[in-house]
């Protein structure tokens, strides 16, 4: 067990420690003798940080013949192998616990808290491997999450769960459970409940019992009012097939940026892309390395800031395009996907972390109000690709523009900003017809940049790839989300004011 931080309330036991595993088994056996239950929920299956304990070192050595690397370097194959192991190890631990639970208590369902696949980062090593041992997917989100993040999670859970309905848990306290006496307003509880219900999921609200053993009955009156409203619509919240015609591909194992720009990784970029699709009323689902959905059913797949694809998922995306699908992917985290579609990998990244992209002639209409003279601006490094790396079938839609100086220099062109000044021939956004389909790669995940221009660009690129004939259309305000289920009679449409 890792040494505790002084006054820190949470301990940590490594799942690779065999003594801890045996201790867990004994707890399960003791619980099984004393209680008869229908389901068991296991909380907090994640690492808080990278573990270098003797058990992890021994396991990695046995599996690879090598020592655990201690430098975080996403361009180092050994480091990536270690992270792959961590995700798999957590999944193996989850399976051992689930199998022992079902042996000790036949007939029970097992649910591991899968919130950390969305709310945490790569250090948690919480990926679809953990969810494989859950009879249904669920997770608790007691911190700050806005309605669009909630909707993203519901979409992800719907597509990854082994059985419907999935479960969305949230605290009754505002901001987090530490605000013990600060209860959410009824309208906020209602929004959270109906967001889950509109995706045909179930809701669970978390409360903390006072140490003196009492409950605040006002909380339960408020929750009762919310669930009473849901019950009116219960008959329709389990009917039909979820309408999802665009997909956002999210990699829970890829919540990192290989170049250190952690503001732009798979989770943050995927959430932004999903938010913008929702605001444009495009029927969207969230797919993952679990590959439980048939990609051929989607008009377009967006893989924003993608990294750490499993081999089956990578092959699935390649075949999807080859057979006629449209794919957009971004970032510098998937060398193998770049090689498969375009035949190259970037040669590195810019020293500058303020970069620009200028549209190429003929493609200005894709770039909103950005022009050759006033290019797209980005607060991140840019992958370096030389023009000679491209084949004749690849079209360049936009090129890299650098500022007059880098932030590492003492000279500057403007005291407050870094205006564009150096044009280059380095491709930034490229397009290719591949098999029967089409694919775009953007070095910059502009779909996750703040600003209305980037939303305009994202929608323009979606149309450029031929995806625009959606089954549901509306003139509702952007803040209204429509979630639709197709039935034999037509559609069940839920409209939520976000």
Coordinates of C-alpha atoms in Angstrom, one line a residue:
X1 CA 0.0 0.0 0.0
X2 CA 1.3 3.4 -0.9
X3 CA 2.3 5.8 1.9
X4 CA -0.6 8.1 2.7
X5 CA -0.4 11.9 2.2
X6 CA -0.8 13.5 5.6
X7 CA -4.5 14.1 6.4
X8 CA -5.5 12.7 3.1
X9 CA -8.7 10.6 3.5
X10 CA -8.3 8.1 0.7
X11 CA -5.9 5.2 0.8
X12 CA -4.7 3.2 -2.1
X13 CA -4.1 -0.5 -2.6
X14 CA -2.6 -1.7 -5.8
X15 CA -4.8 -4.3 -7.6
X16 CA -1.6 -6.1 -8.7
X17 CA -0.8 -6.9 -5.1
X18 CA -1.8 -10.6 -4.5
X19 CA -2.2 -10.0 -0.7
X20 CA -4.7 -7.2 -1.4
X21 CA -6.6 -9.4 -3.9
X22 CA -6.9 -12.2 -1.3
X23 CA -8.1 -9.6 1.3
X24 CA -10.7 -8.5 -1.2
X25 CA -11.9 -12.1 -1.7
X26 CA -12.2 -12.5 2.1
X27 CA -14.3 -9.4 2.3
X28 CA -16.6 -10.6 -0.5
X29 CA -17.0 -14.0 1.3
X30 CA -17.8 -12.4 4.6
X31 CA -20.4 -10.1 2.9
X32 CA -22.0 -13.1 1.1
X33 CA -22.5 -14.9 4.4
X34 CA -24.2 -12.0 6.2
X35 CA -26.4 -10.5 3.4
X36 CA -28.7 -11.6 0.6
X37 CA -28.5 -9.0 -2.2
X38 CA -29.5 -8.8 -5.9
X39 CA -26.5 -6.7 -7.0
X40 CA -23.1 -5.4 -5.9
X41 CA -21.5 -2.1 -6.8
X42 CA -17.7 -1.7 -6.5
X43 CA -16.4 1.8 -6.3
X44 CA -13.2 3.5 -7.3
X45 CA -11.5 1.0 -9.6
X46 CA -8.6 3.2 -10.8
X47 CA -5.1 4.2 -10.0
X48 CA -4.8 7.7 -8.6
X49 CA -1.3 7.9 -10.2
X50 CA 1.3 5.7 -11.9
X51 CA 2.2 2.9 -9.5
X52 CA 5.7 1.7 -9.3
X53 CA 5.2 -0.7 -6.4
X54 CA 7.1 -4.1 -6.3
X55 CA 4.0 -5.9 -7.6
X56 CA 3.7 -3.7 -10.7
X57 CA 7.4 -3.9 -11.4
X58 CA 7.4 -7.7 -11.0
X59 CA 4.3 -8.1 -13.3
X60 CA 5.7 -5.9 -16.0
X61 CA 9.0 -7.7 -15.9
X62 CA 7.4 -11.1 -16.2
X63 CA 5.2 -10.0 -19.1
X64 CA 7.7 -8.0 -21.1
X65 CA 11.1 -8.8 -19.8
X66 CA 11.8 -5.1 -19.3
X67 CA 11.8 -2.7 -16.4
X68 CA 8.9 -0.1 -16.0
X69 CA 9.9 3.1 -17.7
X70 CA 9.7 6.1 -15.4
X71 CA 9.7 8.9 -17.9
X72 CA 6.3 9.8 -19.3
X73 CA 6.9 9.8 -23.0
X74 CA 4.0 9.0 -25.4
X75 CA 6.4 8.7 -28.3
X76 CA 8.3 5.9 -26.5
X77 CA 6.9 2.4 -27.4
X78 CA 7.9 1.0 -24.0
X79 CA 6.0 3.7 -22.1
X80 CA 2.9 3.1 -24.3
X81 CA 3.2 -0.6 -23.7
X82 CA 3.3 0.0 -20.0
X83 CA 0.2 2.2 -20.1
X84 CA -1.6 -0.5 -22.2
X85 CA -0.6 -3.0 -19.4
X86 CA -2.0 -0.7 -16.7
X87 CA -5.4 -0.5 -18.5
X88 CA -5.5 -4.3 -19.0
X89 CA -4.4 -5.0 -15.4
X90 CA -7.3 -2.9 -14.1
X91 CA -9.6 -4.8 -16.3
X92 CA -8.2 -8.1 -15.1
X93 CA -8.7 -7.1 -11.5
X94 CA -12.3 -6.1 -12.2
X95 CA -12.9 -9.5 -13.8
X96 CA -11.4 -11.4 -10.8
X97 CA -13.6 -9.5 -8.4
X98 CA -16.7 -10.0 -10.5
X99 CA -16.0 -13.7 -11.0
X100 CA -15.4 -14.2 -7.2
X101 CA -18.6 -12.2 -6.4
X102 CA -20.8 -14.3 -8.6
X103 CA -19.3 -17.5 -7.3
X104 CA -19.9 -16.4 -3.7
X105 CA -23.4 -15.0 -4.5
X106 CA -24.9 -16.8 -7.5
X107 CA -27.4 -14.7 -9.4
X108 CA -26.2 -11.3 -8.4
X109 CA -25.3 -8.5 -10.9
X110 CA -22.0 -6.8 -10.6
X111 CA -21.3 -3.2 -11.5
X112 CA -17.9 -1.5 -11.2
X113 CA -17.9 2.3 -11.0
X114 CA -17.0 3.3 -14.6
X115 CA -17.1 7.1 -14.0
X116 CA -13.4 7.3 -14.1
X117 CA -13.4 6.3 -17.8
X118 CA -14.9 9.8 -18.4
X119 CA -14.1 12.0 -15.4
X120 CA -10.5 11.1 -14.9
X121 CA -7.4 11.2 -17.1
X122 CA -4.9 8.6 -18.4
X123 CA -3.4 8.0 -15.0
X124 CA -6.6 6.3 -13.9
X125 CA -6.1 3.5 -16.4
X126 CA -9.8 3.1 -16.6
X127 CA -10.9 1.9 -20.0
X128 CA -13.3 -0.5 -21.7
X129 CA -11.4 -3.5 -20.2
X130 CA -12.9 -2.6 -16.8
X131 CA -16.4 -2.3 -18.2
X132 CA -16.3 -5.8 -19.7
X133 CA -16.9 -7.3 -16.3
X134 CA -20.0 -5.1 -15.6
X135 CA -23.4 -6.6 -16.1
X136 CA -24.5 -3.0 -17.0
X137 CA -22.5 0.2 -17.2
X138 CA -22.8 2.9 -14.5
X139 CA -20.8 5.6 -12.8
X140 CA -21.1 8.3 -10.2
X141 CA -20.5 12.0 -11.2
X142 CA -20.6 14.0 -8.1
X143 CA -18.3 16.8 -9.2
X144 CA -18.9 19.6 -11.7
X145 CA -20.3 18.4 -15.0
X146 CA -22.4 20.5 -17.3
X147 CA -25.4 19.2 -19.2
X148 CA -23.4 18.6 -22.4
X149 CA -20.8 16.5 -20.5
X150 CA -23.7 14.6 -18.9
X151 CA -25.2 14.0 -22.3
X152 CA -21.9 12.8 -23.7
X153 CA -21.6 10.3 -20.9
X154 CA -25.1 9.0 -21.4
X155 CA -24.3 8.5 -25.1
X156 CA -21.1 6.7 -24.3
X157 CA -22.7 4.5 -21.6
X158 CA -25.6 3.6 -23.9
X159 CA -23.3 2.3 -26.5
X160 CA -20.8 0.5 -24.2
X161 CA -23.1 -1.1 -21.7
X162 CA -23.5 -4.9 -21.7
X163 CA -27.2 -4.6 -20.9
X164 CA -29.7 -1.8 -20.9
X165 CA -30.5 0.4 -19.0
X166 CA -27.2 2.0 -18.1
X167 CA -27.0 3.9 -14.8
X168 CA -26.1 7.5 -14.3
X169 CA -25.4 8.5 -10.7
X170 CA -25.0 12.0 -9.5
X171 CA -24.8 13.7 -6.1
X172 CA -27.7 15.6 -4.7
X173 CA -25.2 18.3 -3.5
X174 CA -24.2 21.2 -5.7
X175 CA -20.6 21.1 -7.0
X176 CA -19.6 18.0 -5.1
X177 CA -20.4 15.8 -2.0
X178 CA -18.1 18.0 0.1
X179 CA -20.9 20.6 0.1
X180 CA -22.8 18.5 2.6
X181 CA -25.7 20.9 3.2
X182 CA -25.9 22.5 -0.2
X183 CA -28.6 20.7 -2.2
X184 CA -29.3 21.2 -5.9
X185 CA -32.4 23.0 -7.0
X186 CA -35.3 20.9 -8.1
X187 CA -34.8 22.1 -11.7
X188 CA -31.2 21.0 -11.7
X189 CA -32.1 17.5 -10.4
X190 CA -34.9 17.3 -13.0
X191 CA -32.5 18.2 -15.9
X192 CA -30.0 15.5 -14.8
X193 CA -32.7 12.9 -14.4
X194 CA -34.4 13.6 -17.8
X195 CA -31.0 13.7 -19.6
X196 CA -30.4 10.1 -18.5
X197 CA -34.0 9.1 -19.2
X198 CA -34.0 10.6 -22.7
X199 CA -31.2 8.2 -23.5
X200 CA -33.2 5.4 -21.9
X201 CA -30.9 5.3 -18.9
X202 CA -31.7 5.1 -15.2
X203 CA -30.8 7.7 -12.6
X204 CA -29.5 7.3 -9.1
X205 CA -29.0 10.3 -6.7
X206 CA -26.3 10.0 -4.1
X207 CA -26.7 11.4 -0.6
X208 CA -24.5 11.2 2.5
X209 CA -25.9 10.1 5.8
X210 CA -25.1 12.4 8.6
X211 CA -22.8 10.9 11.3
X212 CA -25.6 11.1 13.8
X213 CA -27.7 8.8 11.6
X214 CA -30.3 11.1 10.3
X215 CA -31.5 12.1 6.9
X216 CA -32.8 15.5 5.6
X217 CA -36.3 14.6 4.6
X218 CA -36.5 17.8 2.4
X219 CA -34.0 16.2 0.1
X220 CA -36.2 13.2 -0.4
X221 CA -39.3 15.3 -1.0
X222 CA -37.5 17.1 -3.7
X223 CA -36.2 13.9 -5.3
X224 CA -39.7 12.4 -5.0
X225 CA -41.1 15.3 -7.0
X226 CA -38.5 14.7 -9.7
X227 CA -39.0 11.0 -10.0
X228 CA -42.8 11.5 -10.0
X229 CA -42.4 13.5 -13.2
X230 CA -40.2 10.8 -14.8
X231 CA -42.8 8.1 -14.0
X232 CA -45.3 9.9 -16.3
X233 CA -43.0 9.1 -19.3
X234 CA -41.7 5.7 -18.1
X235 CA -43.7 3.7 -20.7
X236 CA -41.9 5.4 -23.6
X237 CA -38.4 5.4 -22.1
X238 CA -37.7 1.8 -23.0
X239 CA -38.9 1.7 -26.6
X240 CA -37.2 1.9 -29.9
X241 CA -33.7 2.0 -31.4
X242 CA -31.5 4.9 -30.5
X243 CA -31.1 7.2 -33.6
X244 CA -27.4 8.0 -34.1
X245 CA -26.3 8.9 -37.6
X246 CA -23.0 10.6 -36.7
X247 CA -20.5 9.0 -34.3
X248 CA -17.9 10.5 -32.1
X249 CA -15.1 8.0 -31.5
X250 CA -13.8 8.3 -28.0
X251 CA -10.8 6.4 -26.6
X252 CA -10.9 6.1 -22.8
X253 CA -7.3 4.7 -23.0
X254 CA -6.2 7.7 -25.0
X255 CA -6.8 10.6 -22.6
X256 CA -3.4 12.1 -23.2
X257 CA -1.8 14.4 -25.7
X258 CA 1.5 12.9 -26.9
X259 CA 3.0 16.4 -27.2
X260 CA 2.0 17.5 -23.7
X261 CA -0.8 19.8 -24.7
X262 CA -3.2 18.1 -22.3
X263 CA -6.0 20.6 -23.0
X264 CA -6.5 18.7 -26.2
X265 CA -6.8 15.0 -25.7
X266 CA -9.4 12.4 -26.6
X267 CA -11.9 13.1 -23.8
X268 CA -11.8 16.9 -24.1
X269 CA -11.9 16.9 -27.9
X270 CA -14.6 14.3 -28.0
X271 CA -16.8 16.2 -25.6
X272 CA -16.4 19.4 -27.6
X273 CA -17.2 17.7 -30.8
X274 CA -20.3 16.0 -29.3
X275 CA -21.4 19.4 -27.8
X276 CA -21.3 21.0 -31.2
X277 CA -23.1 18.2 -32.9
X278 CA -25.9 18.4 -30.3
X279 CA -26.2 22.2 -30.8
X280 CA -26.6 21.6 -34.5
X281 CA -29.3 19.0 -33.9
X282 CA -27.4 16.2 -35.5
X283 CA -28.3 12.7 -34.2
X284 CA -25.0 11.7 -32.6
X285 CA -23.8 8.7 -30.7
X286 CA -20.5 8.0 -28.9
X287 CA -18.5 4.9 -29.9
X288 CA -15.4 3.5 -28.5
X289 CA -12.7 0.8 -28.5
X290 CA -15.4 -1.6 -27.3
X291 CA -16.6 -1.7 -30.9
X292 CA -20.1 -2.7 -30.0
X293 CA -21.7 -0.7 -32.8
X294 CA -21.6 -1.4 -36.5
X295 CA -19.8 1.6 -37.9
X296 CA -21.4 1.1 -41.3
X297 CA -24.6 2.5 -39.8
X298 CA -23.1 6.0 -39.4
X299 CA -22.9 8.6 -42.1
X300 CA -19.8 10.0 -40.6
X301 CA -17.3 9.1 -37.8
X302 CA -15.3 11.9 -36.0
X303 CA -12.3 10.8 -34.0
X304 CA -11.1 14.0 -32.3
X305 CA -7.7 14.1 -30.6
X306 CA -7.7 10.3 -31.0
X307 CA -5.0 8.1 -29.4
X308 CA -4.6 4.6 -28.1
X309 CA -6.9 2.8 -30.5
X310 CA -7.0 -1.0 -30.0
X311 CA -6.0 -3.0 -33.1
X312 CA -9.6 -4.2 -33.7
X313 CA -10.9 -0.6 -33.5
X314 CA -8.2 0.7 -35.8
X315 CA -9.0 -2.0 -38.4
X316 CA -12.7 -1.3 -38.0
X317 CA -12.2 2.4 -38.8
X318 CA -10.0 1.6 -41.8
X319 CA -12.6 -0.9 -43.2
X320 CA -15.4 1.6 -42.5
X321 CA -13.8 4.1 -44.8
X322 CA -12.7 1.5 -47.4
X323 CA -16.3 0.4 -47.6
X324 CA -17.7 3.9 -48.2
X325 CA -17.7 5.6 -44.8
X326 CA -16.5 9.2 -44.1
X327 CA -13.9 9.7 -41.3
X328 CA -12.5 12.9 -39.8
X329 CA -9.7 12.4 -37.2
X330 CA -7.3 14.9 -35.6
X331 CA -4.2 15.2 -33.4
X332 CA -0.8 13.6 -33.3
X333 CA -1.7 10.5 -31.3
X334 CA -2.4 7.8 -33.9
X335 CA 0.6 7.1 -36.1
X336 CA -0.7 3.8 -37.3
X337 CA -4.0 5.3 -38.5
X338 CA -2.0 8.0 -40.4
X339 CA 0.2 5.4 -42.0
X340 CA -2.8 3.3 -43.0
X341 CA -4.6 6.2 -44.7
X342 CA -1.8 8.6 -45.8
X343 CA 1.4 6.5 -45.6
X344 CA 3.4 8.8 -43.3
X345 CA 3.9 9.8 -39.7
X346 CA 4.8 13.4 -38.6
X347 CA 8.5 14.3 -38.2
X348 CA 7.9 16.0 -34.9
X349 CA 6.1 19.1 -33.7
X350 CA 6.7 22.9 -33.8
X351 CA 8.7 24.6 -31.2
X352 CA 5.9 27.2 -31.2
X353 CA 2.8 26.6 -29.2
X354 CA 1.0 29.4 -30.9
X355 CA 0.3 28.2 -34.5
X356 CA -2.0 29.0 -37.4
X357 CA -3.6 27.3 -40.4
X358 CA -4.3 29.1 -43.7
X359 CA -6.8 27.7 -46.2
X360 CA -5.5 26.5 -49.5
X361 CA -6.9 27.9 -52.8
X362 CA -10.2 26.4 -53.5
X363 CA -11.0 25.4 -50.0
X364 CA -11.6 28.8 -48.4
X365 CA -15.3 28.0 -47.8
X366 CA -14.3 25.4 -45.3
X367 CA -12.6 27.8 -42.9
X368 CA -15.4 30.1 -41.7
X369 CA -14.1 33.7 -41.7
X370 CA -10.4 32.6 -41.6
X371 CA -8.4 33.5 -44.7
X372 CA -4.9 33.3 -46.1
X373 CA -4.1 36.7 -44.5
X374 CA -6.1 36.1 -41.3
X375 CA -5.6 32.3 -40.6
X376 CA -7.0 30.0 -38.0
X377 CA -5.3 30.5 -34.7
X378 CA -4.4 27.7 -32.3
X379 CA -2.8 27.7 -28.8
X380 CA -1.1 24.4 -29.3
X381 CA 1.9 22.8 -31.0
X382 CA 1.5 21.6 -34.6
X383 CA 2.7 18.3 -36.0
X384 CA 5.3 18.8 -38.7
X385 CA 4.6 17.1 -42.0
X386 CA 6.8 17.7 -45.1
X387 CA 5.0 18.1 -48.4
X388 CA 7.1 15.3 -50.0
X389 CA 5.6 12.9 -47.5
X390 CA 2.3 13.1 -49.2
X391 CA 1.3 10.9 -52.2
X392 CA -0.4 12.3 -55.3
X393 CA -3.9 11.3 -54.2
X394 CA -3.7 13.4 -51.1
X395 CA -5.2 17.0 -51.3
X396 CA -3.9 19.7 -48.9
X397 CA -6.8 21.8 -47.6
X398 CA -4.8 24.0 -45.2
X399 CA -1.2 24.8 -44.5
X400 CA 0.8 25.7 -41.3
X401 CA 1.6 29.4 -40.6
X402 CA 3.9 30.3 -37.8
X403 CA 4.1 33.4 -35.7
X404 CA 7.0 35.9 -36.2
X405 CA 8.7 34.5 -33.1
X406 CA 8.3 31.6 -30.6
X407 CA 7.4 32.1 -27.0
X408 CA 10.9 30.8 -26.1
X409 CA 12.5 33.8 -27.8
X410 CA 13.1 37.2 -26.2
X411 CA 12.1 39.1 -29.4
X412 CA 8.4 39.5 -30.3
X413 CA 6.2 41.1 -32.9
X414 CA 3.4 42.1 -30.5
X415 CA 3.5 42.3 -26.7
X416 CA 0.1 40.8 -26.1
X417 CA -0.2 38.3 -28.9
X418 CA 1.8 36.2 -31.5
X419 CA 0.5 37.4 -34.9
X420 CA 1.0 35.0 -37.9
X421 CA 4.0 36.0 -40.0
X422 CA 5.8 33.0 -41.5
X423 CA 4.0 31.0 -44.2
X424 CA 5.1 27.4 -44.7
X425 CA 4.4 24.5 -47.1
X426 CA 3.8 22.1 -44.2
X427 CA 0.3 20.5 -44.6
X428 CA -2.1 21.0 -41.8
X429 CA -5.4 19.6 -42.9
X430 CA -5.4 16.9 -45.7
X431 CA -8.0 14.9 -47.5
X432 CA -8.0 11.7 -49.5
X433 CA -10.4 9.3 -51.1
X434 CA -9.7 5.8 -49.7
X435 CA -11.4 2.8 -51.2
X436 CA -15.0 3.8 -51.6
X437 CA -14.9 6.3 -48.7
X438 CA -13.3 9.6 -47.7
X439 CA -11.0 10.7 -44.9
X440 CA -9.7 14.0 -43.5
X441 CA -6.9 14.4 -41.0
X442 CA -6.2 17.7 -39.2
X443 CA -3.0 18.2 -37.3
X444 CA -4.9 20.5 -35.0
X445 CA -8.1 19.4 -33.2
X446 CA -9.9 22.6 -34.1
X447 CA -13.2 21.0 -33.3
X448 CA -12.2 21.5 -29.6
X449 CA -11.2 25.2 -29.9
X450 CA -13.4 27.8 -28.4
X451 CA -15.0 30.3 -30.8
X452 CA -18.0 30.2 -33.1
X453 CA -15.7 30.0 -36.1
X454 CA -14.5 26.6 -35.2
X455 CA -18.1 25.3 -34.9
X456 CA -18.7 26.7 -38.4
X457 CA -15.6 24.9 -39.6
X458 CA -16.5 21.6 -38.1
X459 CA -20.0 21.7 -39.7
X460 CA -18.4 22.7 -43.1
X461 CA -16.0 19.8 -43.0
X462 CA -18.8 17.4 -42.1
X463 CA -20.8 18.6 -45.2
X464 CA -17.6 18.4 -47.3
X465 CA -17.4 14.7 -46.4
X466 CA -21.0 14.2 -47.6
X467 CA -22.8 13.9 -44.3
X468 CA -25.9 16.1 -44.2
X469 CA -29.0 14.1 -44.9
X470 CA -30.2 13.6 -41.3
X471 CA -33.5 11.8 -40.4
X472 CA -34.5 14.5 -37.8
X473 CA -34.5 18.2 -38.6
X474 CA -35.6 21.0 -36.4
X475 CA -35.5 24.8 -36.2
X476 CA -35.2 24.6 -32.4
X477 CA -32.7 26.8 -30.6
X478 CA -29.1 25.5 -30.3
X479 CA -29.6 25.0 -26.5
X480 CA -32.3 22.4 -27.1
X481 CA -31.1 18.8 -27.4
X482 CA -33.2 16.3 -29.3
X483 CA -32.6 12.6 -28.5
X484 CA -34.6 10.3 -30.8
X485 CA -35.5 6.6 -30.8
X486 CA -36.9 5.0 -33.9
X487 CA -39.9 2.7 -33.4
X488 CA -42.2 0.8 -35.8
X489 CA -44.7 3.6 -35.5
X490 CA -42.2 6.5 -36.1
X491 CA -40.0 8.3 -33.6
X492 CA -39.9 9.0 -29.9
X493 CA -38.2 12.4 -29.5
X494 CA -37.1 14.0 -26.2
X495 CA -36.4 17.7 -26.2
X496 CA -34.2 18.9 -23.3
X497 CA -33.4 22.5 -22.5
X498 CA -29.7 22.3 -21.8

